[in-house]
PDB file of N, CA and C in Angstrom:
ATOM      1  N   UNK A  20     -10.082 -23.573  -7.554  1.00  0.00           N
ATOM      2  CA  UNK A  20      -9.740 -22.210  -7.193  1.00  0.00           C
ATOM      3  C   UNK A  20      -8.225 -22.061  -7.216  1.00  0.00           C
ATOM      4  N   UNK A  21      -7.758 -20.966  -7.708  1.00  0.00           N
ATOM      5  CA  UNK A  21      -6.330 -20.719  -7.846  1.00  0.00           C
ATOM      6  C   UNK A  21      -5.716 -20.373  -6.490  1.00  0.00           C
ATOM      7  N   UNK A  22      -4.489 -20.795  -6.266  1.00  0.00           N
ATOM      8  CA  UNK A  22      -3.778 -20.464  -5.033  1.00  0.00           C
ATOM      9  C   UNK A  22      -2.933 -19.209  -5.191  1.00  0.00           C
ATOM     10  N   UNK A  23      -2.927 -18.618  -6.378  1.00  0.00           N
ATOM     11  CA  UNK A  23      -2.184 -17.384  -6.603  1.00  0.00           C
ATOM     12  C   UNK A  23      -2.925 -16.232  -5.946  1.00  0.00           C
ATOM     13  N   UNK A  24      -2.194 -15.299  -5.312  1.00  0.00           N
ATOM     14  CA  UNK A  24      -2.869 -14.129  -4.749  1.00  0.00           C
ATOM     15  C   UNK A  24      -3.439 -13.253  -5.858  1.00  0.00           C
ATOM     16  N   UNK A  25      -4.500 -12.557  -5.525  1.00  0.00           N
ATOM     17  CA  UNK A  25      -5.108 -11.650  -6.492  1.00  0.00           C
ATOM     18  C   UNK A  25      -4.123 -10.532  -6.818  1.00  0.00           C
ATOM     19  N   UNK A  26      -4.161 -10.077  -8.036  1.00  0.00           N
ATOM     20  CA  UNK A  26      -3.280  -8.987  -8.458  1.00  0.00           C
ATOM     21  C   UNK A  26      -3.648  -7.713  -7.719  1.00  0.00           C
ATOM     22  N   UNK A  27      -2.645  -6.974  -7.305  1.00  0.00           N
ATOM     23  CA  UNK A  27      -2.877  -5.703  -6.622  1.00  0.00           C
ATOM     24  C   UNK A  27      -3.390  -4.688  -7.631  1.00  0.00           C
ATOM     25  N   UNK A  28      -4.369  -3.888  -7.206  1.00  0.00           N
ATOM     26  CA  UNK A  28      -4.861  -2.865  -8.137  1.00  0.00           C
ATOM     27  C   UNK A  28      -3.774  -1.822  -8.398  1.00  0.00           C
ATOM     28  N   UNK A  29      -3.881  -1.187  -9.530  1.00  0.00           N
ATOM     29  CA  UNK A  29      -2.919  -0.129  -9.844  1.00  0.00           C
ATOM     30  C   UNK A  29      -3.025   0.958  -8.792  1.00  0.00           C
ATOM     31  N   UNK A  30      -1.907   1.539  -8.460  1.00  0.00           N
ATOM     32  CA  UNK A  30      -1.871   2.610  -7.462  1.00  0.00           C
ATOM     33  C   UNK A  30      -1.370   3.884  -8.106  1.00  0.00           C
ATOM     34  N   UNK A  31      -1.865   4.983  -7.588  1.00  0.00           N
ATOM     35  CA  UNK A  31      -1.399   6.280  -8.065  1.00  0.00           C
ATOM     36  C   UNK A  31      -0.400   6.818  -7.052  1.00  0.00           C
ATOM     37  N   UNK A  32       0.791   7.179  -7.487  1.00  0.00           N
ATOM     38  CA  UNK A  32       1.805   7.671  -6.541  1.00  0.00           C
ATOM     39  C   UNK A  32       1.402   9.016  -5.939  1.00  0.00           C
ATOM     40  N   UNK A  33       1.885   9.256  -4.724  1.00  0.00           N
ATOM     41  CA  UNK A  33       1.655  10.531  -4.043  1.00  0.00           C
ATOM     42  C   UNK A  33       2.832  11.457  -4.304  1.00  0.00           C
ATOM     43  N   UNK A  34       2.572  12.749  -4.272  1.00  0.00           N
ATOM     44  CA  UNK A  34       3.704  13.670  -4.366  1.00  0.00           C
ATOM     45  C   UNK A  34       4.443  13.645  -3.029  1.00  0.00           C
ATOM     46  N   UNK A  35       5.645  14.228  -3.005  1.00  0.00           N
ATOM     47  CA  UNK A  35       6.493  14.166  -1.814  1.00  0.00           C
ATOM     48  C   UNK A  35       5.827  14.775  -0.589  1.00  0.00           C
ATOM     49  N   UNK A  36       5.128  15.889  -0.757  1.00  0.00           N
ATOM     50  CA  UNK A  36       4.486  16.562   0.365  1.00  0.00           C
ATOM     51  C   UNK A  36       3.368  15.696   0.942  1.00  0.00           C
ATOM     52  N   UNK A  37       2.549  15.118   0.094  1.00  0.00           N
ATOM     53  CA  UNK A  37       1.456  14.260   0.560  1.00  0.00           C
ATOM     54  C   UNK A  37       1.993  13.013   1.243  1.00  0.00           C
ATOM     55  N   UNK A  38       3.039  12.415   0.702  1.00  0.00           N
ATOM     56  CA  UNK A  38       3.626  11.224   1.309  1.00  0.00           C
ATOM     57  C   UNK A  38       4.224  11.552   2.680  1.00  0.00           C
ATOM     58  N   UNK A  39       4.890  12.690   2.795  1.00  0.00           N
ATOM     59  CA  UNK A  39       5.465  13.099   4.077  1.00  0.00           C
ATOM     60  C   UNK A  39       4.366  13.362   5.100  1.00  0.00           C
ATOM     61  N   UNK A  40       3.290  14.011   4.682  1.00  0.00           N
ATOM     62  CA  UNK A  40       2.180  14.275   5.590  1.00  0.00           C
ATOM     63  C   UNK A  40       1.537  12.968   6.048  1.00  0.00           C
ATOM     64  N   UNK A  41       1.396  12.026   5.150  1.00  0.00           N
ATOM     65  CA  UNK A  41       0.810  10.738   5.499  1.00  0.00           C
ATOM     66  C   UNK A  41       1.704   9.972   6.470  1.00  0.00           C
ATOM     67  N   UNK A  42       3.004  10.022   6.249  1.00  0.00           N
ATOM     68  CA  UNK A  42       3.932   9.363   7.177  1.00  0.00           C
ATOM     69  C   UNK A  42       3.878  10.021   8.562  1.00  0.00           C
ATOM     70  N   UNK A  43       3.806  11.346   8.603  1.00  0.00           N
ATOM     71  CA  UNK A  43       3.722  12.052   9.883  1.00  0.00           C
ATOM     72  C   UNK A  43       2.439  11.682  10.614  1.00  0.00           C
ATOM     73  N   UNK A  44       1.334  11.606   9.894  1.00  0.00           N
ATOM     74  CA  UNK A  44       0.063  11.225  10.505  1.00  0.00           C
ATOM     75  C   UNK A  44       0.139   9.798  11.036  1.00  0.00           C
ATOM     76  N   UNK A  45       0.716   8.892  10.267  1.00  0.00           N
ATOM     77  CA  UNK A  45       0.855   7.499  10.704  1.00  0.00           C
ATOM     78  C   UNK A  45       1.710   7.421  11.972  1.00  0.00           C
ATOM     79  N   UNK A  46       2.777   8.190  12.012  1.00  0.00           N
ATOM     80  CA  UNK A  46       3.643   8.200  13.194  1.00  0.00           C
ATOM     81  C   UNK A  46       2.884   8.709  14.415  1.00  0.00           C
ATOM     82  N   UNK A  47       2.113   9.780  14.236  1.00  0.00           N
ATOM     83  CA  UNK A  47       1.313  10.340  15.324  1.00  0.00           C
ATOM     84  C   UNK A  47       0.297   9.318  15.824  1.00  0.00           C
ATOM     85  N   UNK A  48      -0.355   8.641  14.918  1.00  0.00           N
ATOM     86  CA  UNK A  48      -1.342   7.630  15.305  1.00  0.00           C
ATOM     87  C   UNK A  48      -0.667   6.460  16.023  1.00  0.00           C
ATOM     88  N   UNK A  49       0.523   6.074  15.576  1.00  0.00           N
ATOM     89  CA  UNK A  49       1.257   4.979  16.219  1.00  0.00           C
ATOM     90  C   UNK A  49       1.576   5.325  17.669  1.00  0.00           C
ATOM     91  N   UNK A  50       1.962   6.581  17.923  1.00  0.00           N
ATOM     92  CA  UNK A  50       2.253   7.025  19.284  1.00  0.00           C
ATOM     93  C   UNK A  50       0.992   6.917  20.145  1.00  0.00           C
ATOM     94  N   UNK A  51      -0.138   7.345  19.612  1.00  0.00           N
ATOM     95  CA  UNK A  51      -1.388   7.283  20.367  1.00  0.00           C
ATOM     96  C   UNK A  51      -1.794   5.839  20.657  1.00  0.00           C
ATOM     97  N   UNK A  52      -1.642   4.971  19.682  1.00  0.00           N
ATOM     98  CA  UNK A  52      -2.004   3.565  19.867  1.00  0.00           C
ATOM     99  C   UNK A  52      -1.066   2.915  20.881  1.00  0.00           C
ATOM    100  N   UNK A  53       0.215   3.251  20.829  1.00  0.00           N
ATOM    101  CA  UNK A  53       1.160   2.702  21.801  1.00  0.00           C
ATOM    102  C   UNK A  53       0.801   3.146  23.223  1.00  0.00           C
ATOM    103  N   UNK A  54       0.388   4.401  23.378  1.00  0.00           N
ATOM    104  CA  UNK A  54      -0.013   4.894  24.701  1.00  0.00           C
ATOM    105  C   UNK A  54      -1.254   4.157  25.191  1.00  0.00           C
ATOM    106  N   UNK A  55      -2.225   3.934  24.306  1.00  0.00           N
ATOM    107  CA  UNK A  55      -3.424   3.195  24.683  1.00  0.00           C
ATOM    108  C   UNK A  55      -3.078   1.760  25.057  1.00  0.00           C
ATOM    109  N   UNK A  56      -2.224   1.116  24.272  1.00  0.00           N
ATOM    110  CA  UNK A  56      -1.823  -0.256  24.564  1.00  0.00           C
ATOM    111  C   UNK A  56      -1.125  -0.333  25.918  1.00  0.00           C
ATOM    112  N   UNK A  57      -0.280   0.640  26.228  1.00  0.00           N
ATOM    113  CA  UNK A  57       0.396   0.653  27.525  1.00  0.00           C
ATOM    114  C   UNK A  57      -0.600   0.782  28.664  1.00  0.00           C
ATOM    115  N   UNK A  58      -1.589   1.650  28.491  1.00  0.00           N
ATOM    116  CA  UNK A  58      -2.609   1.822  29.532  1.00  0.00           C
ATOM    117  C   UNK A  58      -3.407   0.535  29.726  1.00  0.00           C
ATOM    118  N   UNK A  59      -3.773  -0.115  28.642  1.00  0.00           N
ATOM    119  CA  UNK A  59      -4.531  -1.365  28.750  1.00  0.00           C
ATOM    120  C   UNK A  59      -3.699  -2.471  29.388  1.00  0.00           C
ATOM    121  N   UNK A  60      -2.415  -2.540  29.049  1.00  0.00           N
ATOM    122  CA  UNK A  60      -1.538  -3.534  29.666  1.00  0.00           C
ATOM    123  C   UNK A  60      -1.392  -3.276  31.162  1.00  0.00           C
ATOM    124  N   UNK A  61      -1.307  -2.002  31.562  1.00  0.00           N
ATOM    125  CA  UNK A  61      -1.223  -1.657  32.975  1.00  0.00           C
ATOM    126  C   UNK A  61      -2.492  -2.087  33.709  1.00  0.00           C
ATOM    127  N   UNK A  62      -3.656  -1.843  33.102  1.00  0.00           N
ATOM    128  CA  UNK A  62      -4.922  -2.254  33.720  1.00  0.00           C
ATOM    129  C   UNK A  62      -4.974  -3.774  33.844  1.00  0.00           C
ATOM    130  N   UNK A  63      -4.522  -4.479  32.814  1.00  0.00           N
ATOM    131  CA  UNK A  63      -4.526  -5.941  32.856  1.00  0.00           C
ATOM    132  C   UNK A  63      -3.609  -6.464  33.955  1.00  0.00           C
ATOM    133  N   UNK A  64      -2.477  -5.809  34.162  1.00  0.00           N
ATOM    134  CA  UNK A  64      -1.512  -6.276  35.155  1.00  0.00           C
ATOM    135  C   UNK A  64      -1.876  -5.871  36.576  1.00  0.00           C
ATOM    136  N   UNK A  65      -2.469  -4.676  36.747  1.00  0.00           N
ATOM    137  CA  UNK A  65      -2.670  -4.141  38.089  1.00  0.00           C
ATOM    138  C   UNK A  65      -4.124  -3.855  38.446  1.00  0.00           C
ATOM    139  N   UNK A  66      -5.045  -4.043  37.526  1.00  0.00           N
ATOM    140  CA  UNK A  66      -6.455  -3.746  37.788  1.00  0.00           C
ATOM    141  C   UNK A  66      -6.785  -2.307  37.452  1.00  0.00           C
ATOM    142  N   UNK A  67      -8.063  -1.973  37.605  1.00  0.00           N
ATOM    143  CA  UNK A  67      -8.525  -0.621  37.311  1.00  0.00           C
ATOM    144  C   UNK A  67      -7.981   0.368  38.333  1.00  0.00           C
ATOM    145  N   UNK A  68      -7.667   1.588  37.898  1.00  0.00           N
ATOM    146  CA  UNK A  68      -7.265   2.618  38.863  1.00  0.00           C
ATOM    147  C   UNK A  68      -8.469   3.045  39.703  1.00  0.00           C
ATOM    148  N   UNK A  69      -8.192   3.530  40.897  1.00  0.00           N
ATOM    149  CA  UNK A  69      -9.303   3.968  41.743  1.00  0.00           C
ATOM    150  C   UNK A  69      -9.865   5.274  41.191  1.00  0.00           C
ATOM    151  N   UNK A  70     -11.157   5.490  41.368  1.00  0.00           N
ATOM    152  CA  UNK A  70     -11.772   6.727  40.847  1.00  0.00           C
ATOM    153  C   UNK A  70     -11.149   8.000  41.421  1.00  0.00           C
ATOM    154  N   UNK A  71     -10.622   7.930  42.628  1.00  0.00           N
ATOM    155  CA  UNK A  71     -10.036   9.116  43.255  1.00  0.00           C
ATOM    156  C   UNK A  71      -8.769   9.586  42.544  1.00  0.00           C
ATOM    157  N   UNK A  72      -8.082   8.687  41.849  1.00  0.00           N
ATOM    158  CA  UNK A  72      -6.843   9.070  41.168  1.00  0.00           C
ATOM    159  C   UNK A  72      -7.083   9.461  39.716  1.00  0.00           C
ATOM    160  N   UNK A  73      -8.318   9.365  39.271  1.00  0.00           N
ATOM    161  CA  UNK A  73      -8.640   9.645  37.871  1.00  0.00           C
ATOM    162  C   UNK A  73      -8.888  11.112  37.601  1.00  0.00           C
ATOM    163  N   UNK A  74      -9.338  11.373  36.393  1.00  0.00           N
ATOM    164  CA  UNK A  74      -9.641  12.729  35.949  1.00  0.00           C
ATOM    165  C   UNK A  74     -11.092  12.749  35.487  1.00  0.00           C
ATOM    166  N   UNK A  75     -11.808  13.815  35.809  1.00  0.00           N
ATOM    167  CA  UNK A  75     -13.179  13.942  35.323  1.00  0.00           C
ATOM    168  C   UNK A  75     -13.172  13.975  33.795  1.00  0.00           C
ATOM    169  N   UNK A  76     -14.170  13.349  33.186  1.00  0.00           N
ATOM    170  CA  UNK A  76     -14.184  13.290  31.721  1.00  0.00           C
ATOM    171  C   UNK A  76     -14.312  14.678  31.124  1.00  0.00           C
ATOM    172  N   UNK A  77     -14.981  15.595  31.806  1.00  0.00           N
ATOM    173  CA  UNK A  77     -15.104  16.957  31.298  1.00  0.00           C
ATOM    174  C   UNK A  77     -13.737  17.635  31.222  1.00  0.00           C
ATOM    175  N   UNK A  78     -12.918  17.410  32.249  1.00  0.00           N
ATOM    176  CA  UNK A  78     -11.570  17.993  32.250  1.00  0.00           C
ATOM    177  C   UNK A  78     -10.717  17.379  31.136  1.00  0.00           C
ATOM    178  N   UNK A  79     -10.830  16.072  30.960  1.00  0.00           N
ATOM    179  CA  UNK A  79     -10.085  15.399  29.897  1.00  0.00           C
ATOM    180  C   UNK A  79     -10.527  15.909  28.529  1.00  0.00           C
ATOM    181  N   UNK A  80     -11.844  16.078  28.350  1.00  0.00           N
ATOM    182  CA  UNK A  80     -12.367  16.591  27.080  1.00  0.00           C
ATOM    183  C   UNK A  80     -11.853  17.995  26.806  1.00  0.00           C
ATOM    184  N   UNK A  81     -11.921  18.869  27.801  1.00  0.00           N
ATOM    185  CA  UNK A  81     -11.480  20.252  27.613  1.00  0.00           C
ATOM    186  C   UNK A  81      -9.985  20.320  27.296  1.00  0.00           C
ATOM    187  N   UNK A  82      -9.189  19.506  27.977  1.00  0.00           N
ATOM    188  CA  UNK A  82      -7.753  19.483  27.706  1.00  0.00           C
ATOM    189  C   UNK A  82      -7.491  18.994  26.285  1.00  0.00           C
ATOM    190  N   UNK A  83      -8.235  17.978  25.856  1.00  0.00           N
ATOM    191  CA  UNK A  83      -8.056  17.460  24.497  1.00  0.00           C
ATOM    192  C   UNK A  83      -8.452  18.506  23.456  1.00  0.00           C
ATOM    193  N   UNK A  84      -9.557  19.201  23.682  1.00  0.00           N
ATOM    194  CA  UNK A  84      -9.993  20.231  22.738  1.00  0.00           C
ATOM    195  C   UNK A  84      -8.975  21.363  22.643  1.00  0.00           C
ATOM    196  N   UNK A  85      -8.386  21.739  23.764  1.00  0.00           N
ATOM    197  CA  UNK A  85      -7.343  22.764  23.741  1.00  0.00           C
ATOM    198  C   UNK A  85      -6.120  22.282  22.964  1.00  0.00           C
ATOM    199  N   UNK A  86      -5.776  21.014  23.146  1.00  0.00           N
ATOM    200  CA  UNK A  86      -4.614  20.448  22.460  1.00  0.00           C
ATOM    201  C   UNK A  86      -4.824  20.440  20.949  1.00  0.00           C
ATOM    202  N   UNK A  87      -6.002  19.987  20.497  1.00  0.00           N
ATOM    203  CA  UNK A  87      -6.207  19.905  19.051  1.00  0.00           C
ATOM    204  C   UNK A  87      -6.439  21.277  18.429  1.00  0.00           C
ATOM    205  N   UNK A  88      -6.902  22.250  19.208  1.00  0.00           N
ATOM    206  CA  UNK A  88      -7.098  23.592  18.670  1.00  0.00           C
ATOM    207  C   UNK A  88      -5.764  24.239  18.296  1.00  0.00           C
ATOM    208  N   UNK A  89      -4.695  23.824  18.975  1.00  0.00           N
ATOM    209  CA  UNK A  89      -3.380  24.410  18.704  1.00  0.00           C
ATOM    210  C   UNK A  89      -2.582  23.672  17.646  1.00  0.00           C
ATOM    211  N   UNK A  90      -3.102  22.560  17.129  1.00  0.00           N
ATOM    212  CA  UNK A  90      -2.363  21.778  16.131  1.00  0.00           C
ATOM    213  C   UNK A  90      -2.447  22.412  14.758  1.00  0.00           C
ATOM    214  N   UNK A  91      -1.439  22.129  13.958  1.00  0.00           N
ATOM    215  CA  UNK A  91      -1.436  22.532  12.552  1.00  0.00           C
ATOM    216  C   UNK A  91      -2.386  21.609  11.798  1.00  0.00           C
ATOM    217  N   UNK A  92      -3.049  22.127  10.777  1.00  0.00           N
ATOM    218  CA  UNK A  92      -3.893  21.227   9.963  1.00  0.00           C
ATOM    219  C   UNK A  92      -3.045  20.178   9.283  1.00  0.00           C
ATOM    220  N   UNK A  93      -3.570  18.970   9.169  1.00  0.00           N
ATOM    221  CA  UNK A  93      -2.804  17.865   8.598  1.00  0.00           C
ATOM    222  C   UNK A  93      -2.948  17.806   7.077  1.00  0.00           C
ATOM    223  N   UNK A  94      -4.092  18.203   6.571  1.00  0.00           N
ATOM    224  CA  UNK A  94      -4.329  18.151   5.130  1.00  0.00           C
ATOM    225  C   UNK A  94      -4.647  19.558   4.668  1.00  0.00           C
ATOM    226  N   UNK A  95      -3.976  19.967   3.607  1.00  0.00           N
ATOM    227  CA  UNK A  95      -4.229  21.316   3.108  1.00  0.00           C
ATOM    228  C   UNK A  95      -4.836  21.256   1.727  1.00  0.00           C
TER     229      UNK A  95
END
């Protein structure tokens, strides 16, 4: 078996607008993942938060739906 890496398939370049949109989406996702990682690290260091300090899942869902309803579409 060869130790050479497999050749990368040919790629089709993106136009400037598509590349910018993809970078913006990646940045947005990175922020969300960083926030999740911070929350998980906090739980690992300090334990689970008490239920009294939390938020009902219905309230969290409604807030999230309101947030995404106001966003600009990412792909046109």
